[in-house]
Every structure is written in structure tokens, then in C-alpha cells.
Coordinates of N, CA and C in Angstrom, one line a residue:
M1 N 15.1 -0.2 -16.6 CA 13.9 0.5 -16.2 C 12.6 -0.3 -16.3
Q2 N 12.8 -1.6 -16.5 CA 11.7 -2.5 -16.7 C 10.8 -2.6 -15.5
Y3 N 11.5 -2.6 -14.3 CA 10.8 -2.8 -13.1 C 10.7 -1.5 -12.2
A4 N 10.8 -0.4 -12.8 CA 10.8 0.9 -12.1 C 9.4 1.1 -11.5
D5 N 8.3 0.7 -12.1 CA 7.0 0.9 -11.5 C 6.8 0.0 -10.3
I6 N 7.4 -1.1 -10.3 CA 7.3 -2.0 -9.1 C 8.1 -1.4 -7.9
G7 N 9.3 -0.9 -8.3 CA 10.1 -0.2 -7.2 C 9.4 1.0 -6.7
A8 N 8.8 1.8 -7.6 CA 8.1 3.0 -7.1 C 7.0 2.7 -6.2
A9 N 6.2 1.6 -6.6 CA 5.1 1.2 -5.7 C 5.6 0.7 -4.3
L10 N 6.7 0.0 -4.3 CA 7.2 -0.5 -3.0 C 7.7 0.6 -2.2
L11 N 8.4 1.6 -2.8 CA 8.9 2.7 -2.1 C 7.8 3.6 -1.6
G12 N 6.8 3.7 -2.4 CA 5.6 4.5 -2.0 C 4.8 3.8 -0.8
G13 N 4.8 2.5 -0.9 CA 4.1 1.8 0.2 C 4.9 1.9 1.5
L14 N 6.2 1.9 1.4 CA 7.1 2.1 2.6 C 6.9 3.5 3.2
L15 N 6.9 4.4 2.3 CA 6.7 5.8 2.7 C 5.3 6.0 3.3
L16 N 4.3 5.4 2.8 CA 3.0 5.5 3.4 C 3.0 4.9 4.8
A17 N 3.6 3.7 4.9 CA 3.7 3.1 6.2 C 4.5 3.9 7.2
W18 N 5.5 4.6 6.8 CA 6.3 5.4 7.7 C 5.5 6.6 8.1
I19 N 4.8 7.2 7.2 CA 3.9 8.4 7.6 C 2.8 8.0 8.5
A20 N 2.2 6.8 8.2 CA 1.1 6.3 9.1 C 1.7 6.0 10.5
D21 N 2.9 5.5 10.6 CA 3.5 5.2 11.9 C 3.8 6.4 12.6
L22 N 4.2 7.5 11.9 CA 4.5 8.8 12.6 C 3.2 9.4 13.1
L23 N 2.2 9.4 12.3 CA 0.9 10.0 12.7 C 0.2 9.3 13.8
T24 N 0.5 8.0 14.0 CA -0.3 7.3 15.0 C 0.5 7.1 16.3
G25 N 1.6 7.8 16.4 CA 2.4 7.7 17.7 C 3.5 6.6 17.7
R26 N 4.0 6.2 16.6 CA 5.1 5.3 16.5 C 4.8 4.0 17.2
R27 N 3.8 3.3 16.8 CA 3.4 2.0 17.4 C 4.2 0.8 16.8
G28 N 4.9 1.0 15.8 CA 5.7 -0.1 15.2 C 5.7 -0.1 13.7
F29 N 6.9 0.1 13.1 CA 7.0 0.2 11.7 C 6.8 -1.1 11.0
G30 N 7.1 -2.2 11.7 CA 7.0 -3.5 11.1 C 5.5 -3.9 10.8
G31 N 4.6 -3.6 11.7 CA 3.2 -3.9 11.4 C 2.7 -3.0 10.4
A32 N 3.0 -1.7 10.4 CA 2.5 -0.8 9.4 C 3.0 -1.1 8.0
S33 N 4.3 -1.5 7.9 CA 4.8 -1.9 6.6 C 4.2 -3.2 6.1
L34 N 3.9 -4.1 7.0 CA 3.2 -5.3 6.6 C 1.8 -5.0 6.0
V35 N 1.1 -4.2 6.8 CA -0.3 -3.8 6.3 C -0.2 -3.1 5.0
S36 N 0.8 -2.2 4.9 CA 0.9 -1.4 3.7 C 1.2 -2.3 2.5
G37 N 2.1 -3.3 2.7 CA 2.4 -4.3 1.6 C 1.2 -5.1 1.2
V38 N 0.4 -5.5 2.2 CA -0.9 -6.2 1.8 C -1.8 -5.3 1.1
G39 N -1.9 -4.1 1.5 CA -2.7 -3.1 0.7 C -2.2 -2.9 -0.7
L40 N -0.9 -2.8 -0.9 CA -0.4 -2.7 -2.2 C -0.8 -3.9 -3.1
A41 N -0.7 -5.1 -2.5 CA -1.0 -6.3 -3.3 C -2.5 -6.3 -3.6
C42 N -3.4 -5.8 -2.7 CA -4.8 -5.8 -2.9 C -5.1 -4.8 -4.0
G43 N -4.5 -3.6 -3.9 CA -4.8 -2.6 -4.9 C -4.3 -3.0 -6.3
W44 N -3.2 -3.7 -6.4 CA -2.7 -4.2 -7.6 C -3.7 -5.2 -8.2
F45 N -4.1 -6.1 -7.3 CA -5.1 -7.2 -7.7 C -6.4 -6.6 -8.3
L46 N -6.9 -5.5 -7.6 CA -8.1 -4.9 -8.1 C -7.9 -4.3 -9.5
A47 N -6.7 -3.6 -9.7 CA -6.5 -2.9 -10.9 C -6.2 -3.8 -12.1
V48 N -5.4 -4.9 -11.8 CA -5.0 -5.7 -12.9 C -5.9 -6.9 -13.2
R49 N -6.4 -7.5 -12.1 CA -7.1 -8.8 -12.3 C -8.6 -8.6 -12.2
V50 N -9.1 -7.7 -11.4 CA -10.6 -7.6 -11.2 C -11.2 -6.6 -12.2
F51 N -10.7 -5.4 -12.2 CA -11.3 -4.4 -13.1 C -10.6 -4.3 -14.4
A52 N -9.5 -4.9 -14.6 CA -8.7 -4.9 -15.8 C -8.5 -3.5 -16.4
V53 N -8.2 -2.5 -15.6 CA -7.9 -1.2 -16.0 C -6.5 -1.0 -16.4
S54 N -5.6 -2.0 -16.1 CA -4.2 -1.8 -16.4 C -3.6 -3.2 -16.6
T55 N -2.3 -3.1 -17.1 CA -1.5 -4.3 -17.1 C -0.2 -3.9 -16.4
L56 N 0.6 -4.9 -16.2 CA 1.9 -4.7 -15.4 C 2.9 -3.9 -16.1
D57 N 2.7 -3.7 -17.4 CA 3.7 -2.9 -18.2 C 3.3 -1.5 -18.3
S58 N 2.3 -1.0 -17.6 CA 2.0 0.4 -17.5 C 2.0 0.9 -16.1
W59 N 1.9 2.2 -15.9 CA 2.0 2.8 -14.6 C 0.6 3.0 -14.0
V60 N -0.4 2.6 -14.6 CA -1.8 2.9 -14.2 C -2.1 2.2 -12.9
W61 N -1.5 1.0 -12.7 CA -1.8 0.2 -11.5 C -1.1 0.8 -10.2
V62 N -0.1 1.6 -10.3 CA 0.6 2.1 -9.2 C -0.3 3.0 -8.3
P63 N -1.1 3.9 -8.8 CA -2.0 4.7 -7.9 C -3.0 3.8 -7.3
W64 N -3.5 2.8 -8.0 CA -4.5 1.8 -7.4 C -3.8 1.1 -6.3
A65 N -2.6 0.7 -6.4 CA -1.9 0.0 -5.3 C -1.7 0.9 -4.1
L66 N -1.3 2.1 -4.4 CA -1.1 3.1 -3.3 C -2.4 3.4 -2.6
T67 N -3.5 3.5 -3.3 CA -4.8 3.7 -2.7 C -5.2 2.5 -1.9
G68 N -4.9 1.3 -2.3 CA -5.2 0.1 -1.5 C -4.4 0.1 -0.2
S69 N -3.2 0.6 -0.3 CA -2.4 0.7 0.9 C -2.9 1.7 1.9
V70 N -3.4 2.8 1.4 CA -4.0 3.8 2.3 C -5.2 3.3 3.0
V71 N -6.1 2.6 2.2 CA -7.3 2.1 2.8 C -7.0 1.0 3.8
C72 N -6.0 0.1 3.6 CA -5.6 -0.9 4.5 C -5.0 -0.3 5.8
L73 N -4.2 0.7 5.6 CA -3.6 1.4 6.8 C -4.6 2.1 7.6
A74 N -5.6 2.8 7.0 CA -6.6 3.4 7.7 C -7.5 2.5 8.5
T75 N -7.8 1.4 7.9 CA -8.7 0.4 8.6 C -7.8 -0.3 9.7
F76 N -6.6 -0.5 9.5 CA -5.7 -1.1 10.5 C -5.6 -0.2 11.7
F77 N -5.4 1.0 11.6 CA -5.3 1.9 12.7 C -6.6 2.3 13.3
L78 N -7.7 2.1 12.5 CA -9.0 2.4 13.1 C -9.5 1.2 13.9
F79 N -9.3 0.0 13.6 CA -9.8 -1.2 14.2 C -8.8 -2.0 15.1
R80 N -7.6 -1.5 15.3 CA -6.7 -2.2 16.0 C -7.0 -2.3 17.5
N81 N -6.5 -3.2 18.2 CA -6.7 -3.3 19.7 C -5.9 -2.3 20.4
K82 N -6.4 -1.6 21.3 CA -5.7 -0.5 22.0 C -5.5 -0.8 23.5
R83 N -5.2 -2.0 23.8 CA -5.0 -2.3 25.2 C -3.7 -1.7 25.7

């Protein structure tokens, strides 16, 4: 159970990418999952390295990572090229 928080964050990121892909008309799960993964990494970086509100051995960084994923997905679908 040492890496359960990492697994939960990854599954949450994939779930968020799937939901975003469904809500935007199924434009491509690959791009949405890539953006979601980058958002997870950014949220983790903010929680652990920048603001130091958490360490990797606690679950506090997981909501930060999921929030970063939501922000990245929202900006991706807001500013993407619609040709």
C-alpha cells in the first residue's frame, strides 16, 4: 500500500481525462490523458516543491494534483484550435 496514493492520483487523472473527453464531444482520449497527466505533475509540483504543504508519504498532494489536472484540461479545451 506504499504507492496507493500515486495509483489513486493516476486513476483519478485518467477518469478526469475520460470525463473531459466525453463532455467535449470525444475529440481524442490520447490528448486529454496527456494534458491530464501534465496537470497531475504540475499539481504535485506545486503541493510538494513550491508551497511545501505535503510530502509524498501523505495523501494531501493528491487533491492538489487532481486540481492541477482540472485546470490544465479546462485551459486545453478552452484554447485549443477548432479548425
